[in-house]
Tab-separated table of C-alpha atoms in Angstrom:
chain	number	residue	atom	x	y	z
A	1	UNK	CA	128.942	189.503	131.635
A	2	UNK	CA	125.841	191.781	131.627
A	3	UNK	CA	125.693	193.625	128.345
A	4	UNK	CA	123.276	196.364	126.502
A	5	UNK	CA	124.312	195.664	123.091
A	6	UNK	CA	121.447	196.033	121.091
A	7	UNK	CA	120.999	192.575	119.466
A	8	UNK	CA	118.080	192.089	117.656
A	9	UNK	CA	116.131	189.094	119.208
A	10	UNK	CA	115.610	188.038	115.251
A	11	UNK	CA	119.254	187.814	115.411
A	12	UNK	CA	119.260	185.813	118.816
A	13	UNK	CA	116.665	183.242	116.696
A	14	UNK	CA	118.945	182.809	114.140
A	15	UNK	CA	122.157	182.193	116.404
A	16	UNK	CA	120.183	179.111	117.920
A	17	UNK	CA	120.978	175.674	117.493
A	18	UNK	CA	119.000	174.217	120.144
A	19	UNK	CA	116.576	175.389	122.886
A	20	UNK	CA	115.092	178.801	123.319
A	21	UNK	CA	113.329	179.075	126.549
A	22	UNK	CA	111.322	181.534	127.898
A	23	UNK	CA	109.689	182.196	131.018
A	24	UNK	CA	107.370	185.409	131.661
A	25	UNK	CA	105.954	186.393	135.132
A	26	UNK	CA	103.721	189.104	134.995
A	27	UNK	CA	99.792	189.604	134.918
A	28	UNK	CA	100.161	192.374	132.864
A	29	UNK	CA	102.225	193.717	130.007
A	30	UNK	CA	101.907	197.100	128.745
A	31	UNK	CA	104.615	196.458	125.595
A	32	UNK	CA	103.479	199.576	123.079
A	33	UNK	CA	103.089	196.761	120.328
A	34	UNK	CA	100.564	195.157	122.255
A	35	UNK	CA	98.351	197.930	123.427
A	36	UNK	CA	96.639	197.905	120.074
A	37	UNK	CA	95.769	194.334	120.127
A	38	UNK	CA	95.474	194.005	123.332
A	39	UNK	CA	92.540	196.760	123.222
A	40	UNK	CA	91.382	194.633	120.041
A	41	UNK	CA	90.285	192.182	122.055
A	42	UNK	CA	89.212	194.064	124.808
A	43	UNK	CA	86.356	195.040	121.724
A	44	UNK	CA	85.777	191.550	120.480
A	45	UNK	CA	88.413	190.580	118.259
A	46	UNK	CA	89.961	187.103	118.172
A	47	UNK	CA	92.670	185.711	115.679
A	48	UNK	CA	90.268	183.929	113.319
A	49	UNK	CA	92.039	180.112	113.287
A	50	UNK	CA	91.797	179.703	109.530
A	51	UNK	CA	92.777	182.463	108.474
A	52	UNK	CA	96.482	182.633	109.445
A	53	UNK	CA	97.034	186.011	107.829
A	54	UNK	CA	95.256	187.626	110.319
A	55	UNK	CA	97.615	186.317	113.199
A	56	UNK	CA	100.661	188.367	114.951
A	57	UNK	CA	103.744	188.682	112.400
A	58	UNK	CA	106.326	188.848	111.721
A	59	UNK	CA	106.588	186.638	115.206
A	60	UNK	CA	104.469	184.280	113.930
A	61	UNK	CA	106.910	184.297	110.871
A	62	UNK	CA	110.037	183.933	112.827
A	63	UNK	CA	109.063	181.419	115.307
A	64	UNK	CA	108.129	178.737	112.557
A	65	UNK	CA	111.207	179.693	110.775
A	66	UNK	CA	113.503	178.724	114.152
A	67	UNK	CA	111.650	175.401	115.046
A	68	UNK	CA	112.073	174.777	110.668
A	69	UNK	CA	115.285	174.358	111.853
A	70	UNK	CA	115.609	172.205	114.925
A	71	UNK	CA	115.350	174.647	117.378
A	72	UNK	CA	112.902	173.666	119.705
A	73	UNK	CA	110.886	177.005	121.666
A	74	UNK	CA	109.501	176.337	124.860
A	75	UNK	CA	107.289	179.282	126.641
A	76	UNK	CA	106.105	179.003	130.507
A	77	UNK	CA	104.193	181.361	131.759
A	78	UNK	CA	103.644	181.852	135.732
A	79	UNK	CA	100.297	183.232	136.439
A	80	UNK	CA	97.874	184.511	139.441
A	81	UNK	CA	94.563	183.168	139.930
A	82	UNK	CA	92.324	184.204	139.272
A	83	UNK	CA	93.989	185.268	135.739
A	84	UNK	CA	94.075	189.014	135.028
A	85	UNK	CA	92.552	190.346	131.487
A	86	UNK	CA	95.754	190.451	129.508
A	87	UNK	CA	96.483	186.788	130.589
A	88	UNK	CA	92.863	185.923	129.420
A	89	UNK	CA	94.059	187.783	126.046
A	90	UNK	CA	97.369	185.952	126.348
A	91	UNK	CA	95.660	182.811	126.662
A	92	UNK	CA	93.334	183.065	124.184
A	93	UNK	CA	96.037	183.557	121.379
A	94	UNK	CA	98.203	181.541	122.185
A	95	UNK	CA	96.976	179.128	119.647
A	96	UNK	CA	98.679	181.040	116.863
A	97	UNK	CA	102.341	180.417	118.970
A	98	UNK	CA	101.575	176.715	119.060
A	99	UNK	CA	100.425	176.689	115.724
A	100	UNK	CA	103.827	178.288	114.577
A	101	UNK	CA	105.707	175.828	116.738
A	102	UNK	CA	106.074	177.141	120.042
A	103	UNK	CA	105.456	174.625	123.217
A	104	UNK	CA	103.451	176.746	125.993
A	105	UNK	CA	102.839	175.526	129.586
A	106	UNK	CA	100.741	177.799	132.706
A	107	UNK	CA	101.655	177.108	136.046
A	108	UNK	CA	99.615	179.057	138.810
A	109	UNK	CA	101.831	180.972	140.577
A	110	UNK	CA	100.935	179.074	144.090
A	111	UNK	CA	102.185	176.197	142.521
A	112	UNK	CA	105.538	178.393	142.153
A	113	UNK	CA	106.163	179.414	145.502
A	114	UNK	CA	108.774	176.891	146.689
A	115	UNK	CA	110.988	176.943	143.190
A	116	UNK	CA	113.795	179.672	142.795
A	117	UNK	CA	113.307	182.240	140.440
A	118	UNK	CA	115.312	184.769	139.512
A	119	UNK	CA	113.640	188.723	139.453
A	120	UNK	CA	113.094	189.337	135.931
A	121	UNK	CA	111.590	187.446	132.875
A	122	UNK	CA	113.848	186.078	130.360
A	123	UNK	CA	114.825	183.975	127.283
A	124	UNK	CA	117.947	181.964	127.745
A	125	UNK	CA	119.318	180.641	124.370
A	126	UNK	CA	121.094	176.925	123.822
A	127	UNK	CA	122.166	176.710	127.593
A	128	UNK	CA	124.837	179.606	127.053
A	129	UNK	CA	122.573	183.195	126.678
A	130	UNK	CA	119.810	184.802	128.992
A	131	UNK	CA	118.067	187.791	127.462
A	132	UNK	CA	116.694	189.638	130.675
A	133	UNK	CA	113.452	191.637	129.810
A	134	UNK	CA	113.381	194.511	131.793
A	135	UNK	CA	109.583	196.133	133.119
A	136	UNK	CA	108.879	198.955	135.135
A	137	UNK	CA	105.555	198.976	137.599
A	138	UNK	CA	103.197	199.977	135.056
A	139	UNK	CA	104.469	196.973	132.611
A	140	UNK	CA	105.930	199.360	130.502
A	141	UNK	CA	109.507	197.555	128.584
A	142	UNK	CA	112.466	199.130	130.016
A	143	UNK	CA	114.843	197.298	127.571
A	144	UNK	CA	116.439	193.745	127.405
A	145	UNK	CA	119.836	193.147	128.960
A	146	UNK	CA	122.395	190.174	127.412
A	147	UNK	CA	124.552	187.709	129.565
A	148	UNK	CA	126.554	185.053	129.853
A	149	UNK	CA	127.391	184.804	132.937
A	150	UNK	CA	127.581	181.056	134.288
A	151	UNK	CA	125.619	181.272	137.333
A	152	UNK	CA	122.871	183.465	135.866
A	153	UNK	CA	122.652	180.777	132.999
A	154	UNK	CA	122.230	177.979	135.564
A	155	UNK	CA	119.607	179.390	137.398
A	156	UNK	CA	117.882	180.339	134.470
A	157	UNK	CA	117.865	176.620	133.050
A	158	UNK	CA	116.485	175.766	136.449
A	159	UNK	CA	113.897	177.562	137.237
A	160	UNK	CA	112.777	177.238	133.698
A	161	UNK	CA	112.575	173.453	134.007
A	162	UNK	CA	111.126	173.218	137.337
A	163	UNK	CA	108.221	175.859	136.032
A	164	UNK	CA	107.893	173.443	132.494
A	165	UNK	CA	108.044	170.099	135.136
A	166	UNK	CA	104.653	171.538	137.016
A	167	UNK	CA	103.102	173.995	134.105
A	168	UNK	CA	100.474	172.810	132.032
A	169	UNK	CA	100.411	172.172	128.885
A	170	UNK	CA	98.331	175.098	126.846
A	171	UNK	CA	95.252	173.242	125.625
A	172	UNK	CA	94.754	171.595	129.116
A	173	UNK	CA	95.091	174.991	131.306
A	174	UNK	CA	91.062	176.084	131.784
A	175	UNK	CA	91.667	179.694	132.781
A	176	UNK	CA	87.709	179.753	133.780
């Protein structure tokens, strides 16, 4: 049953035992935590690899702590071609999510068109929980939603694996 309960996704992380998957669709994201870095790098910065201090937390943090325990995180990430700028950023940082623990796969979204997908990104937790992130037009969050319904869960687990099946893995996607 769809549900608004505000769970805290650190909470969601902590709850898992097994899988965390999570597959995003959109060229851009206009989350207000990542307009600041995001215009970072529009200026030149870029996470510095040695110096892990310097990388997103308390993600970062969290992440590591989840995989510590068994938990493995798997991220796909459907994309146009060519990429936009905030999947160049994206891209580019997503060393610090592997380095944490995180597996990451791209799949150009032509390579998508014949898999079902449901209309909204979304983590789905252990095969039983699919967090729904919620965006309106300009990318802006408009708030997660929780459910457990059966057939949601299903096609979530689906079209998750048939996105990780084609996607490539991180250090092999050339976003040139």
């Amino acid at each position: 049953m769809p549900s608004n309960a505000p769970t805290a996704f650190a909470d969601l992380l902590a709850k898992c035992e097994r899988s965390a998957l999570h597959l995003e669709m959109r060229d851009v994201y206009a989350v207000d935590k990542e307009k600041g870095p995001f215009a970072e790098w529009q200026a030149g910065f870029r996470p510095d690899p040695t110096d892990r201090a310097t990388w997103w937390r308390p993600w970062l943090d969290l992440v590591a702590e989840t995989v510590g325990r068994g938990v493995v995180i798997r991220r796909a990430r459907i994309v146009s071609e060519p990429v936009s700028e905030y999947i160049r950023y994206e891209h580019s940082g997503t060393f610090t999510n592997i380095a944490a623990g995180e597996q990451v796969r791209w799949l150009p979204r032509r390579q998508a068109s014949d898999i079902s997908l449901p209309g909204n990104d979304f983590w789905l937790f252990d095969d039983r929980l699919v967090r729904w992130n919620h965006f309106g037009g300009d990318g802006s969050s408009q708030g997660p939603e929780h459910t457990t319904d059966s057939t949601a869960v299903k096609l979530c687990g689906k079209a998750f694996e048939a996105v990780w099946d084609r996607g490539i893995p991180h250090d092999q996607y050339d976003i040139r």
